[in-house]
Short mmCIF file of C-alpha atoms and ligand atoms in Angstrom, two decimals:
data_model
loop_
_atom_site.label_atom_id
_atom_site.label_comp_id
_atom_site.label_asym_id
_atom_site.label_seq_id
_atom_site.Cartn_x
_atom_site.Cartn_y
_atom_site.Cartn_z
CA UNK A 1 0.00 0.00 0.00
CA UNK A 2 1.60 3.26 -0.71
CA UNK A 3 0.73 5.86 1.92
CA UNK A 4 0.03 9.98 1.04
CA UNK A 5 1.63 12.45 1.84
CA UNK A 6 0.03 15.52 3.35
CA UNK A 7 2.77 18.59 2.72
CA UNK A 8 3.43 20.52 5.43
CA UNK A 9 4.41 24.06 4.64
CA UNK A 10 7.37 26.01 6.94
CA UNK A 11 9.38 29.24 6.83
CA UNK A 12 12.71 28.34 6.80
CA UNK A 13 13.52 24.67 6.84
CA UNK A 14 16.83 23.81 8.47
CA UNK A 15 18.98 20.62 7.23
CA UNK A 16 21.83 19.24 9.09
CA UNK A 17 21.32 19.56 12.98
CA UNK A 18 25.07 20.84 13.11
CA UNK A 19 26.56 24.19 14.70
CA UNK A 20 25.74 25.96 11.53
CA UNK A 21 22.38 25.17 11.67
CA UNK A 22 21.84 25.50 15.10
CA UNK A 23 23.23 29.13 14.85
CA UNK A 24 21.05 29.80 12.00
CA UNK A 25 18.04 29.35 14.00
CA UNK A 26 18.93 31.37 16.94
CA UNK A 27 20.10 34.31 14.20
CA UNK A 28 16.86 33.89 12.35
CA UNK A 29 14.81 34.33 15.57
CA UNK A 30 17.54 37.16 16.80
CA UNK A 31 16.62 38.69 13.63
CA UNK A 32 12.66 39.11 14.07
CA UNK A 33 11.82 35.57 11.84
CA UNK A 34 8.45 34.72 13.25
CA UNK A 35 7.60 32.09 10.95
CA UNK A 36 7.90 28.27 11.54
CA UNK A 37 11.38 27.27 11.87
CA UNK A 38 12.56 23.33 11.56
CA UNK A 39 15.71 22.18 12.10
CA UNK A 40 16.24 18.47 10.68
CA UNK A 41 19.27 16.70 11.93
CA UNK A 42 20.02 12.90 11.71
CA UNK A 43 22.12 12.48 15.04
CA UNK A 44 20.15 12.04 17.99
CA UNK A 45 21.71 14.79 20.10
CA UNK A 46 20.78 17.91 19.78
CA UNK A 47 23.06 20.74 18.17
CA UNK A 48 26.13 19.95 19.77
CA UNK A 49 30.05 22.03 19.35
CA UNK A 50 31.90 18.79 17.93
CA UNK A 51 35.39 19.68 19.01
CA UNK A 52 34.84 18.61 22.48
CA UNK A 53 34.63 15.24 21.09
CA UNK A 54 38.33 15.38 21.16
CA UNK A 55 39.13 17.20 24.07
CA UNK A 56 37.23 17.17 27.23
CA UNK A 57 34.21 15.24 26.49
CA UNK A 58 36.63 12.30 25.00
CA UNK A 59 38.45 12.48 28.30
CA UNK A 60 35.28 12.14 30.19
CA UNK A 61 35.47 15.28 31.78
CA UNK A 62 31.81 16.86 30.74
CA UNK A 63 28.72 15.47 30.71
CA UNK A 64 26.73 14.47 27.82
CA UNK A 65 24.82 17.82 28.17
CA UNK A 66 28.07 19.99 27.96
CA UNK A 67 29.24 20.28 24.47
CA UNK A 68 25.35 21.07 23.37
CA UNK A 69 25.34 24.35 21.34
CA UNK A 70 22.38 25.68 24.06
CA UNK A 71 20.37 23.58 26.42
CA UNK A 72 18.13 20.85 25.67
CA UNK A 73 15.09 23.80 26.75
CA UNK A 74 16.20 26.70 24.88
CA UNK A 75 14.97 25.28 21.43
CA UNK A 76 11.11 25.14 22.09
CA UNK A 77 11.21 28.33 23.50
CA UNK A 78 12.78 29.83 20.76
CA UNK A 79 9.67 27.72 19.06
CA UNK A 80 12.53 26.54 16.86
CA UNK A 81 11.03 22.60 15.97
CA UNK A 82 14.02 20.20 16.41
CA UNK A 83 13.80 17.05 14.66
CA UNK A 84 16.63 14.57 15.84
CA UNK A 85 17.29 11.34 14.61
CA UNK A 86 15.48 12.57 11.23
CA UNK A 87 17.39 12.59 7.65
CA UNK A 88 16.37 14.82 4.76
CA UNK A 89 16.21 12.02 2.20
CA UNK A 90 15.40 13.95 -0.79
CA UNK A 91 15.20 17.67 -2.11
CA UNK A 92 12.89 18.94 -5.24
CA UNK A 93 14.42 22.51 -5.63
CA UNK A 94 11.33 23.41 -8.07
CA UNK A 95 8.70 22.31 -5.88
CA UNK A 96 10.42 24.01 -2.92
CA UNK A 97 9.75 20.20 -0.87
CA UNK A 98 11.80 18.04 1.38
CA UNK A 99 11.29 14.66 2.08
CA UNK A 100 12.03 13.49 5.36
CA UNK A 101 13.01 9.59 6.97
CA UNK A 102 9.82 10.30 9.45
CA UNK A 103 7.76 10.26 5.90
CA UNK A 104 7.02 13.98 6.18
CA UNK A 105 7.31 16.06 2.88
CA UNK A 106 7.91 19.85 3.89
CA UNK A 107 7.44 22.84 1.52
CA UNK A 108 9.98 25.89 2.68
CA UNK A 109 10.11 28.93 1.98
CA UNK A 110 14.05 29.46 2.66
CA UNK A 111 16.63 26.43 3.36
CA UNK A 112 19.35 26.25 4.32
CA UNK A 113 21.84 22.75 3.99
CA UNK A 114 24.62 22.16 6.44
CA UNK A 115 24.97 18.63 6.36
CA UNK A 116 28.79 18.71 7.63
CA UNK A 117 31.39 15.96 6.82
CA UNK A 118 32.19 12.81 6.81
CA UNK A 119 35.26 11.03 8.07
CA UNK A 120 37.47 9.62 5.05
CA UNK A 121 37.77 6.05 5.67
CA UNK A 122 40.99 3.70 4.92
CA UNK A 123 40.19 0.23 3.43
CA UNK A 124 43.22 -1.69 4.05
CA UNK A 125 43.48 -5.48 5.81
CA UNK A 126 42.02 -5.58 8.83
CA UNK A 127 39.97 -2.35 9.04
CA UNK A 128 37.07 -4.60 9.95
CA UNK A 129 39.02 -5.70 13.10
CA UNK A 130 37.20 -4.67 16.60
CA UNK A 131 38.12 -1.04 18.74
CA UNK A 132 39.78 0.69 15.41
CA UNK A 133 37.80 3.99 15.51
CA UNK A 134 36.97 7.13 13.73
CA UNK A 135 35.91 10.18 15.37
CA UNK A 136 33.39 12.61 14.32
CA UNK A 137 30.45 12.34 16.72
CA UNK A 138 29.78 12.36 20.85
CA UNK A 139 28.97 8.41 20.07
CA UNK A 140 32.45 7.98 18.52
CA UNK A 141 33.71 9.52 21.13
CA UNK A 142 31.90 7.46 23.69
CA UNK A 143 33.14 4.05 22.04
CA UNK A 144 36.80 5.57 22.30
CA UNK A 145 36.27 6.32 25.72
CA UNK A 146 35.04 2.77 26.36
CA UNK A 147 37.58 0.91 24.02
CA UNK A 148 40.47 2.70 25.43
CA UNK A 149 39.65 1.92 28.98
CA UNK A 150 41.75 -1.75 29.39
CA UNK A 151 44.14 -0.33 26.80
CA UNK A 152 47.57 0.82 27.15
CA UNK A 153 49.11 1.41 23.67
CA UNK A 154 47.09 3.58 21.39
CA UNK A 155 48.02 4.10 17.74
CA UNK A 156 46.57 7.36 16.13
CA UNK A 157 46.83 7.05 12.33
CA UNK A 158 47.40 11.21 10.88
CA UNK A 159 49.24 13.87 11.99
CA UNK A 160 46.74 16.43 11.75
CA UNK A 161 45.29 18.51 14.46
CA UNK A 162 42.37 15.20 15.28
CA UNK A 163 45.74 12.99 15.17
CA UNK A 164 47.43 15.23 17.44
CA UNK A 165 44.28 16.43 19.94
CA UNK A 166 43.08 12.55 20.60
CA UNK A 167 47.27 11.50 20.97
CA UNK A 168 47.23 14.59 23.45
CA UNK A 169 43.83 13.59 25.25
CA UNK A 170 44.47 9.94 25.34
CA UNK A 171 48.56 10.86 26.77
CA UNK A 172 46.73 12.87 29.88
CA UNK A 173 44.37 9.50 30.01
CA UNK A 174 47.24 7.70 30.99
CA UNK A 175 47.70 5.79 27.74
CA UNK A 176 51.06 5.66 25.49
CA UNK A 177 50.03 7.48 22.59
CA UNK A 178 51.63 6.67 19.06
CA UNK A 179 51.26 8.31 15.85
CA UNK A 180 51.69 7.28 12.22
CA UNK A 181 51.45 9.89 9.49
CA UNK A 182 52.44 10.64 6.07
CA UNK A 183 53.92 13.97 6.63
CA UNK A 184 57.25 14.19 8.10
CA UNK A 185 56.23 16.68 11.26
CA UNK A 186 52.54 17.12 13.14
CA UNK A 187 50.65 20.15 12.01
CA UNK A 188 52.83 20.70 9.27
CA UNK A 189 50.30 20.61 6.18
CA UNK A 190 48.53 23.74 7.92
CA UNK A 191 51.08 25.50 9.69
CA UNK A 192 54.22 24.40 7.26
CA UNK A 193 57.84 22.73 8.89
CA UNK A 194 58.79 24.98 11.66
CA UNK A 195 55.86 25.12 13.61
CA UNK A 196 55.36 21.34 12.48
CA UNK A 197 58.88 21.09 14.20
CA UNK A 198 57.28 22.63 17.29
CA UNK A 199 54.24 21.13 17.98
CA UNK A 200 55.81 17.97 17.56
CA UNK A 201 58.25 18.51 19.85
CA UNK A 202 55.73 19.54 22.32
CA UNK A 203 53.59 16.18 21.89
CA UNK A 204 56.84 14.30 22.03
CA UNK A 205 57.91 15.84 25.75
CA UNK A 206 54.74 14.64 27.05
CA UNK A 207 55.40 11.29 26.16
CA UNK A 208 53.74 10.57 22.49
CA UNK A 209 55.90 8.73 19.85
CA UNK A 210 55.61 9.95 16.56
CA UNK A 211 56.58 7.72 13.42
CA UNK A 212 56.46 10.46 10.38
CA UNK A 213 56.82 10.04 5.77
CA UNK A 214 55.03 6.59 7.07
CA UNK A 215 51.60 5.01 5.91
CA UNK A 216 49.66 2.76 7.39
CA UNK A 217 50.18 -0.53 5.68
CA UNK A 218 47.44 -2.94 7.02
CA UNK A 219 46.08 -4.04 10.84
CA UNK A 220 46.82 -7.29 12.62
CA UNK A 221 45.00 -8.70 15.21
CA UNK A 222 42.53 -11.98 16.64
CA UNK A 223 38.83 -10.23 15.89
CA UNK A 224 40.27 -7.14 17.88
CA UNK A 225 43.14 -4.60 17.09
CA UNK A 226 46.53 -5.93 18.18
CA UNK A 227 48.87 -4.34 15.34
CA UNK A 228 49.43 -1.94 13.07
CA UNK A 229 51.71 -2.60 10.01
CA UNK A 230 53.17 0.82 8.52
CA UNK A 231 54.27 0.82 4.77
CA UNK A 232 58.00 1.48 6.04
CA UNK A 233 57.71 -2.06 8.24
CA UNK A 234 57.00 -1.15 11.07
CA UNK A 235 54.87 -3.34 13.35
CA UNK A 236 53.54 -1.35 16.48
CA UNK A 237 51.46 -3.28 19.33
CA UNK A 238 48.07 -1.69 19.58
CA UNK A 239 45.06 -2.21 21.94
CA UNK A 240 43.23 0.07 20.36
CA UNK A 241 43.49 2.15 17.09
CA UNK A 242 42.16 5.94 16.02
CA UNK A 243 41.81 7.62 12.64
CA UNK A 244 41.92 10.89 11.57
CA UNK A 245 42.54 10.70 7.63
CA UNK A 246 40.41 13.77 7.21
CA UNK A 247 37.29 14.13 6.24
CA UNK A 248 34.93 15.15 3.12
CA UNK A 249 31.80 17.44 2.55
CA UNK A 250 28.38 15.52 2.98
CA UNK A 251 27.13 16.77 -0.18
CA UNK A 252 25.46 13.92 -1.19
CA UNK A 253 22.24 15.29 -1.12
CA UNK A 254 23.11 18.56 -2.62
CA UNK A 255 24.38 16.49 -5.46
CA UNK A 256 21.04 14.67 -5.74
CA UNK A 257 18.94 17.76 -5.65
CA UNK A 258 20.88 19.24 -8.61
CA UNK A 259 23.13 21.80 -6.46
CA UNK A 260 25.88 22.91 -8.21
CA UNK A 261 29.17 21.62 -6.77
CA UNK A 262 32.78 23.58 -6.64
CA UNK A 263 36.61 22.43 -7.15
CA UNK A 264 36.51 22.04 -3.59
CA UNK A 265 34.36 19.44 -3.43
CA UNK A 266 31.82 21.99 -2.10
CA UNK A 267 28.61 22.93 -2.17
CA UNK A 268 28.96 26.68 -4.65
CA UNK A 269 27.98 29.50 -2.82
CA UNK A 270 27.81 33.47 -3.82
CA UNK A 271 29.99 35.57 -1.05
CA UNK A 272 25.80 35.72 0.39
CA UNK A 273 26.37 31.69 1.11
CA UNK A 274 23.34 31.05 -1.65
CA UNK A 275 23.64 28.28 -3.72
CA UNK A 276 22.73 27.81 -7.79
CA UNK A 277 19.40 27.94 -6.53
CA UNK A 278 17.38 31.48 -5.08
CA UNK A 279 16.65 30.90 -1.28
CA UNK A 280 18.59 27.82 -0.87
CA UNK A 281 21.62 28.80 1.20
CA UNK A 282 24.92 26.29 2.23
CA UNK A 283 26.90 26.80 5.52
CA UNK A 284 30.02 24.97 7.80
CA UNK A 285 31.71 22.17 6.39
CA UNK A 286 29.81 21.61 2.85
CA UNK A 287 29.98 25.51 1.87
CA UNK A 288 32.36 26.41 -0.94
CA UNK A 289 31.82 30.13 -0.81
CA UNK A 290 33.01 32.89 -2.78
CA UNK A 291 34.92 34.88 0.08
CA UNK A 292 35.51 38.68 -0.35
CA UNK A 293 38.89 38.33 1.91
CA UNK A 294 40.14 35.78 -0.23
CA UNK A 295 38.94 36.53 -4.26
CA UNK A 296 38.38 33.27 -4.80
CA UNK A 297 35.83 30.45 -3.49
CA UNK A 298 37.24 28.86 -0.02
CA UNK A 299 35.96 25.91 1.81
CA UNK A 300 37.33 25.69 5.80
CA UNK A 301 36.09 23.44 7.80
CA UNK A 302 36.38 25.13 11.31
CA UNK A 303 34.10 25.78 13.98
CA UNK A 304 34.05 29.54 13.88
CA UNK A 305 33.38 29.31 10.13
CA UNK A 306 30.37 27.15 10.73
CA UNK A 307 29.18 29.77 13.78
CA UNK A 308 29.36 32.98 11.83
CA UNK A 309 28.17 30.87 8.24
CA UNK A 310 25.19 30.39 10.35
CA UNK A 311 24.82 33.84 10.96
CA UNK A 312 25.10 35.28 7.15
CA UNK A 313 22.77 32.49 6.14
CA UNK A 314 20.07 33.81 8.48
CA UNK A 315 20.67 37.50 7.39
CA UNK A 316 20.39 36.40 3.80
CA UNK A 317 17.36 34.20 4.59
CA UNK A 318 15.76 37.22 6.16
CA UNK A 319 15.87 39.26 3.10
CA UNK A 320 19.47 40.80 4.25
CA UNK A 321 22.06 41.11 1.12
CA UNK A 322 24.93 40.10 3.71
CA UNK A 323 28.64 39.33 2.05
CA UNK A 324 30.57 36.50 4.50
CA UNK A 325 33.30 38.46 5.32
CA UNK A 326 34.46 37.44 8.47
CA UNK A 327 37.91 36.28 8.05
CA UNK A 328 38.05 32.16 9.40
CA UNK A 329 39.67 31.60 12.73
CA UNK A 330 40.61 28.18 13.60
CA UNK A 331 41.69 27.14 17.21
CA UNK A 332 43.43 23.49 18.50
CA UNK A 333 43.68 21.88 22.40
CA UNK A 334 46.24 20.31 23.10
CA UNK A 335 45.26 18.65 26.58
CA UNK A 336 46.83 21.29 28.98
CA UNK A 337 49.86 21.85 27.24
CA UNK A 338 48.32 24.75 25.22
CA UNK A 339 46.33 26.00 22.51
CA UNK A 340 47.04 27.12 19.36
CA UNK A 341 44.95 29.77 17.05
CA UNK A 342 45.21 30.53 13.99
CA UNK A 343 43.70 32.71 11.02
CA UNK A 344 43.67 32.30 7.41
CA UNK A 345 43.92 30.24 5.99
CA UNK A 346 47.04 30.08 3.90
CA UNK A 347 46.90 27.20 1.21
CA UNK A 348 50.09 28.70 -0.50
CA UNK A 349 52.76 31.03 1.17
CA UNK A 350 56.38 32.09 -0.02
CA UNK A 351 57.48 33.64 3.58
CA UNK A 352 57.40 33.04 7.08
CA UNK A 353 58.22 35.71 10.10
CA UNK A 354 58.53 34.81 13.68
CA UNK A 355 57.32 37.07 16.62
CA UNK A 356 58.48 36.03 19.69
CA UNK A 357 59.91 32.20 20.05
CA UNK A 358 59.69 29.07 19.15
CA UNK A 359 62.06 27.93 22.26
CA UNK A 360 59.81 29.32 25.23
CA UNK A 361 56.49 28.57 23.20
CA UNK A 362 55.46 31.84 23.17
CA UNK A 363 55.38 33.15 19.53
CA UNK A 364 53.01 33.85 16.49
CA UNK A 365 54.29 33.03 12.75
CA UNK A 366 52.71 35.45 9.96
CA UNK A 367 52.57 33.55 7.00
CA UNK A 368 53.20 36.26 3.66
CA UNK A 369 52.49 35.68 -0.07
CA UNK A 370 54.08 38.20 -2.57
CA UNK A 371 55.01 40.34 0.79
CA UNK A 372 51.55 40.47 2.04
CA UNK A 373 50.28 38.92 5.23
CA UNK A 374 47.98 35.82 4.17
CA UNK A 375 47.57 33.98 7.74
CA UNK A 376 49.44 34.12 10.91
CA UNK A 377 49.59 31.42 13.60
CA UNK A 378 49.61 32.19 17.37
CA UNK A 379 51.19 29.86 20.09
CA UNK A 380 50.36 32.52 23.76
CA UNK A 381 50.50 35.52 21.76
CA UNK A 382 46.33 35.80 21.12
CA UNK A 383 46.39 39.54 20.90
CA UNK A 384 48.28 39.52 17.91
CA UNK A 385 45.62 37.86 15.70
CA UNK A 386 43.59 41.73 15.26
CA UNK A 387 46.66 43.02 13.69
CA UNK A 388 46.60 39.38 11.38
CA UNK A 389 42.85 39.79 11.08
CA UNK A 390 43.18 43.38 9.70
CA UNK A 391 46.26 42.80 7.27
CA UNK A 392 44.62 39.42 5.63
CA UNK A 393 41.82 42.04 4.89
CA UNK A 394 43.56 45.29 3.81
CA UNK A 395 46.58 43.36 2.28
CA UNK A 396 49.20 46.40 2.34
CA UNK A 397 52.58 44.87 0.68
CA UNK A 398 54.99 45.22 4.14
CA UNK A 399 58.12 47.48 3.94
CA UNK A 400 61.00 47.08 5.85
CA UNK A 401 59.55 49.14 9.15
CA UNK A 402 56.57 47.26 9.53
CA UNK A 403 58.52 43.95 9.51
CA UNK A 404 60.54 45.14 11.96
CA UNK A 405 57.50 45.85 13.97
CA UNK A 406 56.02 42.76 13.27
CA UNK A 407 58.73 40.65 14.49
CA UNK A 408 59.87 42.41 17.49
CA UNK A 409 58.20 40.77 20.67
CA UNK A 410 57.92 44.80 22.31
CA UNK A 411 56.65 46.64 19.64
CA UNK A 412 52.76 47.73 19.99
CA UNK A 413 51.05 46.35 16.78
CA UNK A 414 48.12 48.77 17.50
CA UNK A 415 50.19 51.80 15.47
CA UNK A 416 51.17 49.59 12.46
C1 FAD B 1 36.49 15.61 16.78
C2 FAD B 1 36.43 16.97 16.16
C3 FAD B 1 37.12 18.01 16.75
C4 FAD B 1 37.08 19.27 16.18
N1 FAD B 1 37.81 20.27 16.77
C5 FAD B 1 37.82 21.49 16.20
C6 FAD B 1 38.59 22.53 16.79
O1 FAD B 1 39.25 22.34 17.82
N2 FAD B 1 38.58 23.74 16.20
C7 FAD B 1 37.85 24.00 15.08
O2 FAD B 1 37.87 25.13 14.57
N3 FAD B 1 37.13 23.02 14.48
C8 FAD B 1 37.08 21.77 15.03
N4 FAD B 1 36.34 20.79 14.45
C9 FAD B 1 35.58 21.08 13.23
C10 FAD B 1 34.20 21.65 13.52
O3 FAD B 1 33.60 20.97 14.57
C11 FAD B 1 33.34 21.58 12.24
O4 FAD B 1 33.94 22.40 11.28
C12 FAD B 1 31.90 22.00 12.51
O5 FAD B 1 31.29 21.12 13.40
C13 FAD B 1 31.11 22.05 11.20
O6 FAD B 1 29.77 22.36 11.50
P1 FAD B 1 28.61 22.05 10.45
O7 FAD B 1 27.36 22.56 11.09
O8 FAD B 1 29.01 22.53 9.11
O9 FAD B 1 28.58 20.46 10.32
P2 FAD B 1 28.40 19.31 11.38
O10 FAD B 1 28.76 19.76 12.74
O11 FAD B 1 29.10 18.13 10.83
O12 FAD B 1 26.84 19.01 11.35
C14 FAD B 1 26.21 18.45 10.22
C15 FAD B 1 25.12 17.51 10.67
O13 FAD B 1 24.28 17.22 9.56
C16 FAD B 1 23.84 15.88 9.63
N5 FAD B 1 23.33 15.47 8.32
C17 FAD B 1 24.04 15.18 7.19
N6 FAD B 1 23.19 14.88 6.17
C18 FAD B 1 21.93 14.99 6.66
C19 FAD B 1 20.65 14.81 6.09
N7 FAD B 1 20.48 14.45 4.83
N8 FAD B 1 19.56 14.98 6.89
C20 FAD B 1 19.71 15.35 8.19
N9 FAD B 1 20.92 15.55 8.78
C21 FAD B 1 22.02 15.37 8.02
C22 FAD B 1 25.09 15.17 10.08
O14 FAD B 1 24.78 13.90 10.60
C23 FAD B 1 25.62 16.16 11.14
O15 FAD B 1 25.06 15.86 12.40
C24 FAD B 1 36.34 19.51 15.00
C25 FAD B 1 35.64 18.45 14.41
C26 FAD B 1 35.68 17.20 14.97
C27 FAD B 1 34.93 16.06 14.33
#
């Protein structure tokens, strides 16, 4: 029997049930939406800030209710409808519908997709084997949590900032932390050599052994995990196994609904975060946006990107004619050894100056292209990212005086 469908008819219809969403919602009510707002995520959590998931959360220091973007209350009063556990299955972009896993359809108004990312998986031997995780969600980090308990050597397979948080978190857990990466230093990908140098040293004080220009070959072990096989040769005893390979924009069902998609594997945005289609908007993770600050279309996948995306959305989506021009700001934990931030981003650079140093962790690298500050990266110097934020945007080619300034530990950046 094939059941109807009664279409239900909202305001602004809200995919994803991520940080961008959830910020979109509170914006569009902020901003005087008094329409019917629903917000359609497939996790069953509500909006939650994922990078607890490898900080304190994954150490079991906060509760479940912590990393959640407001509390569990805040939503119905905002009369913002949450629908958790609930996929958007399909899109028609000329009927303006949704189909939903609950078998609602939905006609909107405005949408907006921010369906996030997913984890990039390796296939080699043995990735079937028992407590080899991935970590994207507060239930991957729970089954870390719980796998890692009886277990004292822990392999982390990337060098990236996930790599490096969960070898950090896991180190203050008490576990021997191991990592096997392709790059030859931590970090370096982002933040280029010396810094790599830097934060690997740091991880390697506190204890973590770091194997880098090493793959991972294939996994050993009797149903569960017990070794990990690099593509150099070496074989390192593991109890337990995490990957962070990176991830890739959900755009699947952008793609299905006919959205156009960018070089970046993104959903293609205008600087206003709409897509190819009037009134649909993209935002975090899948949004491959034309950026004023940049010239060209970017893609970051950063929590501050996905907060203020949120924001421009709902500005748009209220009738607003909003450019994205907040310049991205990304920040990393490592346990309590410190915390680096950083703005940008730089995919390319030519030139690298140091303020401050590398020696008594206290510095910030400005990253230059063609003599013109493109990112900077800030290790206990925080302050300094206005002066970065202001000359990404303005782009004045440095002379020899502002250098000077820039790298002098004393000077007051204010009257550059
Ligand atoms: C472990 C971890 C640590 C991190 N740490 C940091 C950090 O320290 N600093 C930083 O800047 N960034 C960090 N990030 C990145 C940051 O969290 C993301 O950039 C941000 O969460 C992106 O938000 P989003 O709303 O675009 O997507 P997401 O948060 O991924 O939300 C998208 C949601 O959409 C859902 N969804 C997908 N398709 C559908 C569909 N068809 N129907 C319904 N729902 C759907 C997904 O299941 C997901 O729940 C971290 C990420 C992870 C995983």
């Amino acid at each position: 029997m094939v059941r109807s469908m009664s279409t239900r008819e909202v305001e602004h219809l809200l995919i994803g049930g991520g940080l961008a969403c959830a910020t979109c919602a509170q914006s569009l009510r902020e901003g005087g939406a008094t329409g019917e707002i629903v917000l359609v995520g497939r996790e069953p959590d509500q909006p939650y800030n994922r990078p607890e998931c490898s900080k304190g959360y994954l150490r079991g220091e906060e509760s479940r209710e912590e990393p959640l973007v407001q509390p569990k209350e805040f939503w119905s009063g905002q009369k913002v409808e949450l629908l958790t556990r609930t996929s958007v299955t399909a899109l028609d972009l000329d009927r303006r519908t949704a189909k939903l896993s609950d078998k609602q359809e939905i006609r909107f108004d405005k949408a907006l997709l921010a369906t996030g990312a997913n984890v990039r998986r390796l296939n080699v031997a043995g990735c079937e084997l028992e407590q080899i995780h991935y970590l994207r969600t507060l239930g991957n980090a729970d089954a870390i949590r719980a796998g890692v308990a009886d277990a004292e050597r822990v392999v982390l397979i990337g060098g990236s900032y996930i790599g490096c948080e969960v070898a950090a978190s896991l180190t203050m857990m008490g576990k021997q932390a191991t990592i096997v990466m392709q790059e030859d230093l931590t970090l370096e990908r982002g933040f280029g050599k010396t810094a790599g140098r830097f934060f690997q040293g740091l991880l390697e004080s506190h204890g973590v052994t770091i194997h880098g220009a090493d793959g991972l070959e294939r996994f050993e072990g009797d149903g569960r995990v017990g070794k990990v096989v690099t593509t150099n040769g070496l074989e390192l005893a593991a109890d337990a196994v995490v990957i962070g390979a990176g991830v890739t924009p959900d755009v699947a069902l952008a793609k299905r609904a006919g959205l156009q998609i960018g070089e970046r594997g993104g959903v293609l945005c205008s600087s206003r975060l709409e897509t190819s289609v009037r009134g649909v908007f993209a935002a975090g993770d899948i949004a491959e946006y034309d950026s004023p600050i940049h010239g060209t279309h970017v893609r970051i996948e950063h929590w501050d990107v996905a907060f203020n995306h949120g924001k421009t959305a709902a500005a748009n989506m209220l009738g607003g004619d909003v450019p994205h021009e907040v310049v991205p700001y990304f920040y990393s934990v490592l346990a309590d050894w410190g915390e680096l931030e950083y703005v940008g981003p730089a995919y390319k650079w030519d030139e690298e100056m140091v303020r401050g140093s590398y020696d008594e962790a206290n510095f910030t690298t400005w990253y230059l292209k063609g003599g013109c500050v493109v990112a900077a990266l800030t290790f206990g110097r925080p302050d300094d990212l206005d002066t970065a934020r202001r000359l990404i945007v303005e782009r004045p080619m440095l002379g020899d005086a502002q250098r000077q300034k820039l790298t002098n530990p004393e000077a007051d950046l204010a009257t550059l």
